[in-house]
Short mmCIF file of C-alpha atoms in Angstrom, two decimals:
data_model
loop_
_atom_site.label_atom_id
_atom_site.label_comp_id
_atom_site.label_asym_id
_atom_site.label_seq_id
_atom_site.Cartn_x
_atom_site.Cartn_y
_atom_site.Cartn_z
CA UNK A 1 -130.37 15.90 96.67
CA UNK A 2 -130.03 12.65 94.96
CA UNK A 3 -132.26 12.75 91.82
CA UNK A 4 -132.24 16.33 91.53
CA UNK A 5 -130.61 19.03 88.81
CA UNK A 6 -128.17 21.70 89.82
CA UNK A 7 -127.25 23.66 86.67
CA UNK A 8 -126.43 21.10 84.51
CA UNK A 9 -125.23 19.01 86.83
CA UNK A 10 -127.57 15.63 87.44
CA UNK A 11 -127.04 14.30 91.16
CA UNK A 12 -126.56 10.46 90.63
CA UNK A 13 -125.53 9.43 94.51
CA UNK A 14 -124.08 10.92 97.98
CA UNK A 15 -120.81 10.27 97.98
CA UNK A 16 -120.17 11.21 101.64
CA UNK A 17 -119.12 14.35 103.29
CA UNK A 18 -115.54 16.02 103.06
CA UNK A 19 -114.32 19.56 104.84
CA UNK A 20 -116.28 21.63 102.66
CA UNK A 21 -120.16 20.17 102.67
CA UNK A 22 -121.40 17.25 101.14
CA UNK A 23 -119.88 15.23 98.26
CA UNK A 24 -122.00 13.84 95.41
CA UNK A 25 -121.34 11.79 92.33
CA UNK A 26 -123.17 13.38 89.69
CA UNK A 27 -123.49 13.68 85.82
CA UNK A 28 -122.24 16.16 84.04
CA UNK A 29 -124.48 16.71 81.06
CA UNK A 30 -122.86 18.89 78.86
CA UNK A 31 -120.14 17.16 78.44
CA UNK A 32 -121.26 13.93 79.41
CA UNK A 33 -119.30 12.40 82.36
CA UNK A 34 -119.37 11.74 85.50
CA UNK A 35 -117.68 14.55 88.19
CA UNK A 36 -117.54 14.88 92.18
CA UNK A 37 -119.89 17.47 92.95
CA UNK A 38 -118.83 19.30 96.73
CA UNK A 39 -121.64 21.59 97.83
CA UNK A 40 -120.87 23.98 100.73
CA UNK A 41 -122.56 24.35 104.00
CA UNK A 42 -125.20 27.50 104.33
CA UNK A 43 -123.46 28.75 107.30
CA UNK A 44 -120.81 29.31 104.82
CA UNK A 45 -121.73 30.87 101.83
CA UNK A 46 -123.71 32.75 104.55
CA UNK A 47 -120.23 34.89 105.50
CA UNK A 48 -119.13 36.48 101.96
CA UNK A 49 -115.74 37.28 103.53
CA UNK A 50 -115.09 33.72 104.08
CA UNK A 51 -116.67 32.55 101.23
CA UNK A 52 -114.44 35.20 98.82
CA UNK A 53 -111.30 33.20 100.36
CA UNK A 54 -112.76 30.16 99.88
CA UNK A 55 -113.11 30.77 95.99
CA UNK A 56 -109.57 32.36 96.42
CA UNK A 57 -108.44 29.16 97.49
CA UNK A 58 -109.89 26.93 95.58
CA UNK A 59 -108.67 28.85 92.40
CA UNK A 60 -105.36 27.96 93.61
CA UNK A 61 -105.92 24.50 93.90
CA UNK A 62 -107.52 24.31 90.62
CA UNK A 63 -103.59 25.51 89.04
CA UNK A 64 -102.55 22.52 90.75
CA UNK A 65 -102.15 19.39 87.92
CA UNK A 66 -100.22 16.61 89.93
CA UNK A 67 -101.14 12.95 88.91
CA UNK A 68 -101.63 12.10 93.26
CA UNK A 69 -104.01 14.74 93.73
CA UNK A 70 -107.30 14.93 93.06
CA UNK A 71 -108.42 17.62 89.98
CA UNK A 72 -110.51 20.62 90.92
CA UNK A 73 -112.47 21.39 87.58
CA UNK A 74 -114.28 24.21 88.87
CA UNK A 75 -116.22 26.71 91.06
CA UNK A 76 -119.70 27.20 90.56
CA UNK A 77 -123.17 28.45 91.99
CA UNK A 78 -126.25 27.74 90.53
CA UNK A 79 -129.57 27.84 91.92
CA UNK A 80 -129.05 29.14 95.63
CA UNK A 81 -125.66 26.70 95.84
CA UNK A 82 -122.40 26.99 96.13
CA UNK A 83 -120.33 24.32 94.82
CA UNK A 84 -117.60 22.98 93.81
CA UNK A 85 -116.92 20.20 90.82
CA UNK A 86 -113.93 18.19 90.75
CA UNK A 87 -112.40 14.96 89.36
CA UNK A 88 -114.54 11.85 90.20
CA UNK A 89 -111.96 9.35 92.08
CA UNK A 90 -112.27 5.40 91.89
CA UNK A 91 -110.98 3.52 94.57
CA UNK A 92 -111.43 2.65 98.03
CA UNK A 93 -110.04 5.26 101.37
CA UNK A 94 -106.35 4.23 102.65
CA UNK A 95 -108.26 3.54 106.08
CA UNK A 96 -110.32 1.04 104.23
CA UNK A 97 -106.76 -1.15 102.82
CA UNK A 98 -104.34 -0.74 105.99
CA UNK A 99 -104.02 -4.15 107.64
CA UNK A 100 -104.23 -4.07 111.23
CA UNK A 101 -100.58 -4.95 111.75
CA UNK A 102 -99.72 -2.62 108.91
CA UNK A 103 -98.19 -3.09 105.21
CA UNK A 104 -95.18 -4.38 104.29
CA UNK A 105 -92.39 -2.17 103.33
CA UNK A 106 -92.84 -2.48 99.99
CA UNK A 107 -96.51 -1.50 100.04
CA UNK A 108 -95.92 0.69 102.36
CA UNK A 109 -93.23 2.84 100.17
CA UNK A 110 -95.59 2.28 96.99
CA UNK A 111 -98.12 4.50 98.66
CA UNK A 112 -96.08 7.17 100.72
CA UNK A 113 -94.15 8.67 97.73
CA UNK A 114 -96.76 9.29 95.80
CA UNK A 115 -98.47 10.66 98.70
CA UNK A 116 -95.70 12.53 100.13
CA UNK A 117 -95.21 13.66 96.42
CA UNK A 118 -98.48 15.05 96.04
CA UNK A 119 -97.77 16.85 99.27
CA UNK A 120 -94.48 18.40 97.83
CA UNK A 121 -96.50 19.22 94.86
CA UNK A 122 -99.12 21.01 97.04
CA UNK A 123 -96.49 22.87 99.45
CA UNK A 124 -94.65 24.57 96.40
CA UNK A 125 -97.82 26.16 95.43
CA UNK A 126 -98.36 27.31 99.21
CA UNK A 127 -100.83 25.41 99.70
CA UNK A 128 -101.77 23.23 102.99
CA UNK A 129 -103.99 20.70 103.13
CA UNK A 130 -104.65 20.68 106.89
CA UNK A 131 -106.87 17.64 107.35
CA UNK A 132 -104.34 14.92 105.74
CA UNK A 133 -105.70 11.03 106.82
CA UNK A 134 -106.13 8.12 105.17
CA UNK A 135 -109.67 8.73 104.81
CA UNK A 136 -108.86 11.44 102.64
CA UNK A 137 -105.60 9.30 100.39
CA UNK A 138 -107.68 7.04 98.11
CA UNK A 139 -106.04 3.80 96.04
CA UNK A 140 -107.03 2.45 93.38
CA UNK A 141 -106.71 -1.29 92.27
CA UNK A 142 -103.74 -0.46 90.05
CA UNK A 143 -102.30 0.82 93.18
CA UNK A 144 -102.77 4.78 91.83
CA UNK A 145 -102.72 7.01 94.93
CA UNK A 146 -105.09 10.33 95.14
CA UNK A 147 -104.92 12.83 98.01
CA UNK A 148 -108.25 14.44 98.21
CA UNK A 149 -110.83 16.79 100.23
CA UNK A 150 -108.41 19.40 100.12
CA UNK A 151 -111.88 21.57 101.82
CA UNK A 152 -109.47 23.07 104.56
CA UNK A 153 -107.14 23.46 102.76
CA UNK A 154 -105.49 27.20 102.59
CA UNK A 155 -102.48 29.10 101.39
CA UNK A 156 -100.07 29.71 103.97
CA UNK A 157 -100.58 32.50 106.20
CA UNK A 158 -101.24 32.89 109.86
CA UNK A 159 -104.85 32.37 110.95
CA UNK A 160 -105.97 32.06 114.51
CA UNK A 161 -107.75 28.51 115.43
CA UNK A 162 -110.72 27.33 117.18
CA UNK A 163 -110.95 23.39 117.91
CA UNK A 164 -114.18 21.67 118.89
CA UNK A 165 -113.63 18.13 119.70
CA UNK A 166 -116.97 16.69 119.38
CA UNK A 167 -116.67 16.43 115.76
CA UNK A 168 -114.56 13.53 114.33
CA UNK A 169 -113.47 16.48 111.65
CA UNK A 170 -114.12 19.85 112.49
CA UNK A 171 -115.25 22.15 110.03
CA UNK A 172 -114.52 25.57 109.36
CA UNK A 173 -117.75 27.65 109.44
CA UNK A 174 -117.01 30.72 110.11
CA UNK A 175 -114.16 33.59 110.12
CA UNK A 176 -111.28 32.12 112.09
CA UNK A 177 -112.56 28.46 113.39
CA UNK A 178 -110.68 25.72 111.49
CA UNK A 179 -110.08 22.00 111.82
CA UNK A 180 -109.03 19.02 111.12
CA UNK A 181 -109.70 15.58 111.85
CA UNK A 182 -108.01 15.43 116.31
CA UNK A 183 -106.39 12.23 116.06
CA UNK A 184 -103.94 13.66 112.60
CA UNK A 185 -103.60 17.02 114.33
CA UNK A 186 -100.65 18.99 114.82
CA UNK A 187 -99.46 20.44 118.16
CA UNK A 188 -99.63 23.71 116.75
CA UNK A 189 -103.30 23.45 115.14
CA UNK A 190 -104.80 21.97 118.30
CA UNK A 191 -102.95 25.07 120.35
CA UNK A 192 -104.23 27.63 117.84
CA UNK A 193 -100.96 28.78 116.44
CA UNK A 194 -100.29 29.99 113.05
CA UNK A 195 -99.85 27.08 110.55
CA UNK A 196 -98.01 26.55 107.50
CA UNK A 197 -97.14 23.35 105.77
CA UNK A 198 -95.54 21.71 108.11
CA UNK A 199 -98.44 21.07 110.22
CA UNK A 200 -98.81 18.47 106.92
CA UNK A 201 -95.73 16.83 107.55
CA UNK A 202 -96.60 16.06 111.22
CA UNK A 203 -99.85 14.46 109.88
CA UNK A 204 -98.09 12.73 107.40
CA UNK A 205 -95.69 11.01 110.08
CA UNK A 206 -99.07 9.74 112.05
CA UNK A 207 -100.12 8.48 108.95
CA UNK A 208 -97.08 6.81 108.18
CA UNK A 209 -96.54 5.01 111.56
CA UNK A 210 -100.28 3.97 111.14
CA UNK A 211 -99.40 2.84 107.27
CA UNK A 212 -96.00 0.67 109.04
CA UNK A 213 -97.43 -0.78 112.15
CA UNK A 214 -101.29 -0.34 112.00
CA UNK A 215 -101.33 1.80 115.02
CA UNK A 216 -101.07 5.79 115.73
CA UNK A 217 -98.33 7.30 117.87
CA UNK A 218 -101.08 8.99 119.99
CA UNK A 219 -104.24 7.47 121.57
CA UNK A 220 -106.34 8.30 123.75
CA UNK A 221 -110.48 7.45 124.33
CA UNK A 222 -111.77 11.02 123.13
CA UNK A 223 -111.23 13.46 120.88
CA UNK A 224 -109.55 15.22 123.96
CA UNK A 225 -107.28 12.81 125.53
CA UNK A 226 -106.00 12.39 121.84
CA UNK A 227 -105.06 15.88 121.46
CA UNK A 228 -103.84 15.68 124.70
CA UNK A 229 -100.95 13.35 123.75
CA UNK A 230 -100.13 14.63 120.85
CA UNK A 231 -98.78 17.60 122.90
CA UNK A 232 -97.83 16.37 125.84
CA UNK A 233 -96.33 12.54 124.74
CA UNK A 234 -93.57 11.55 123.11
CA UNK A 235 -94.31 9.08 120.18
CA UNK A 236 -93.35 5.20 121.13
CA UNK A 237 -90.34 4.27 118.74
CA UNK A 238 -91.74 2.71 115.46
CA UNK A 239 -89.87 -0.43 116.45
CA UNK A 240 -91.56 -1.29 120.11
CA UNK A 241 -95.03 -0.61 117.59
CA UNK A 242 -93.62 -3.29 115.21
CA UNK A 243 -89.98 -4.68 115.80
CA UNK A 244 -88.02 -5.44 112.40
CA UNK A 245 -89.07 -2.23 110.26
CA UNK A 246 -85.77 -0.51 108.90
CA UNK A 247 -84.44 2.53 111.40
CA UNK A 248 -84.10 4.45 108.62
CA UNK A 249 -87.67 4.39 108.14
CA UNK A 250 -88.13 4.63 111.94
CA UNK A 251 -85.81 7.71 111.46
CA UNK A 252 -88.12 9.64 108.90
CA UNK A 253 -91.22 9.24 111.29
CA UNK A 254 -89.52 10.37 114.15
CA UNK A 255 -88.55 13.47 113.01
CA UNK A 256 -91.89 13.81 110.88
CA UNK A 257 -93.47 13.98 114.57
CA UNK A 258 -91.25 16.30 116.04
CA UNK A 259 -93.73 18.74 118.51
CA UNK A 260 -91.54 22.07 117.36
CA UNK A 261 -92.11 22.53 113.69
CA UNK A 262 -88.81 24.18 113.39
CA UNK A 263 -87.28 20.17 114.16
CA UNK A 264 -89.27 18.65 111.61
CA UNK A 265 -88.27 17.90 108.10
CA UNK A 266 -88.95 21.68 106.31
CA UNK A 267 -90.59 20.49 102.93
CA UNK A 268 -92.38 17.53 102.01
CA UNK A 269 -89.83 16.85 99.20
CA UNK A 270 -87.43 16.20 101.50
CA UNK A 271 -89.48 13.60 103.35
CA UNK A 272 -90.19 12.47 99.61
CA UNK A 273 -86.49 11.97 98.99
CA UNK A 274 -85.81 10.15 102.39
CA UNK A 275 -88.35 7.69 101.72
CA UNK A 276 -87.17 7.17 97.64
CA UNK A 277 -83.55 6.59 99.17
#
């Protein structure tokens, strides 16, 4: 694609790929600067259905204006694609900058309310992110936080799951098979259960512990035996992971990783406000 016009869209560079197709860095010749261009899969825009609820959704995170969370500026098709353009983000992934014994509390705090914040932000609009990792929370060097690749993400209602762990994030495809990256699954997304928000604030506590010690509360060798503890094992205190970090911290984790949504914290904000006090 590189090299190539869509619209009036110039495609500079692959970016990557996010949850929703391939991500390119492109130039935006009307108004002249630079965007994120995300064009989706075939298989798809192949299934109007899905693709109508895609646009659906995407609308809805386009209303969203929150300084942590990456800016959807619109949704387009030109020339046989579908595609969306959003904000271009500077910075290097969270998976890139987390030391392998973890942050310090201070750095540590200095990116999870802002993140957790951008979650709150995204809840009160009903919408879920669903594939939250640091992959997907980029940091720049002023120490500016941006959640992005919201490409699973949906408004809350139920929707029955299929997961396929070959793929280190599974994409949805089709009517009814979603993902999310196996290792910052929820219980109740890797079981198939209707999810809401809180399957968010169960990813958020794995990617806290792995922000505090370095480490996830559930390993495993595969994609399977991953998922496996996540619903079958208990998470190791945050202390035994790295002794010395404050219990209130320790606290906020914990019940972030609670199996039974119903025993995790209910909104994002209030994680926000646990970690502010």
């Amino acid at each position: 694609m590189t090299g190539r016009s869509i619209s009036h869209y110039y495609i500079l560079r692959r970016l990557g790929a996010g949850g929703m197709g391939e991500v390119y860095e492109a130039e935006d010749t009307d108004l002249h600067r630079k965007v994120a261009l995300k064009i989706l899969p075939q298989d798809l825009a192949a299934h109007p259905a899905t693709l109508d609820r895609f646009k659906r959704e995407a609308r809805a995170l386009a209303a969203l204006n929150h300084p942590n969370i990456v800016t959807i500026h619109s949704v387009e098709q030109a020339d046989k694609f579908h595609f969306l353009t959003l904000e271009l983000v500077e910075g290097r992934p969270l998976n890139e900058l987390i030391p392998k014994v973890g942050f310090n509390v201070e750095k540590l705090f200095a990116i999870g309310i802002p993140l957790t914040d951008a979650l709150a932000a995204a809840h009160a609009r009903a919408i879920c992110h669903r594939d939250l990792k640091p992959s997907n929370i980029m940091v720049n060097e002023q120490g500016r936080v941006k959640v992005i690749d919201f490409g699973l993400a949906k408004l809350f209602q139920p929707d029955p799951v299929v997961v396929d762990v070959e793929a280190p994030t599974l994409h949805q495809t089709v009517e009814g098979k979603i993902l999310g990256t196996p290792c910052y699954m929820s219980p109740e997304q890797i079981e198939g259960r209707g999810l809401d928000h809180r399957t968010d604030i169960f990813s958020l506590g794995i990617v806290l512990c792995e922000m505090a010690t370095g480490q996830r509360p559930f390993k495993g060798d595969t994609a399977l035996s991953v998922m496996s503890s996540i619903l079958r094992d208990a998470p190791p205190p945050l202390g035994e992971l790295k002794p010395g970090l404050p219990e209130h911290l320790a606290r906020i984790v914990r019940r972030c990783l609670q199996k039974d949504p119903d025993e995790r914290y209910q909104s994002a904000l209030d994680v926000r406000n646990d970690l502010t006090e």
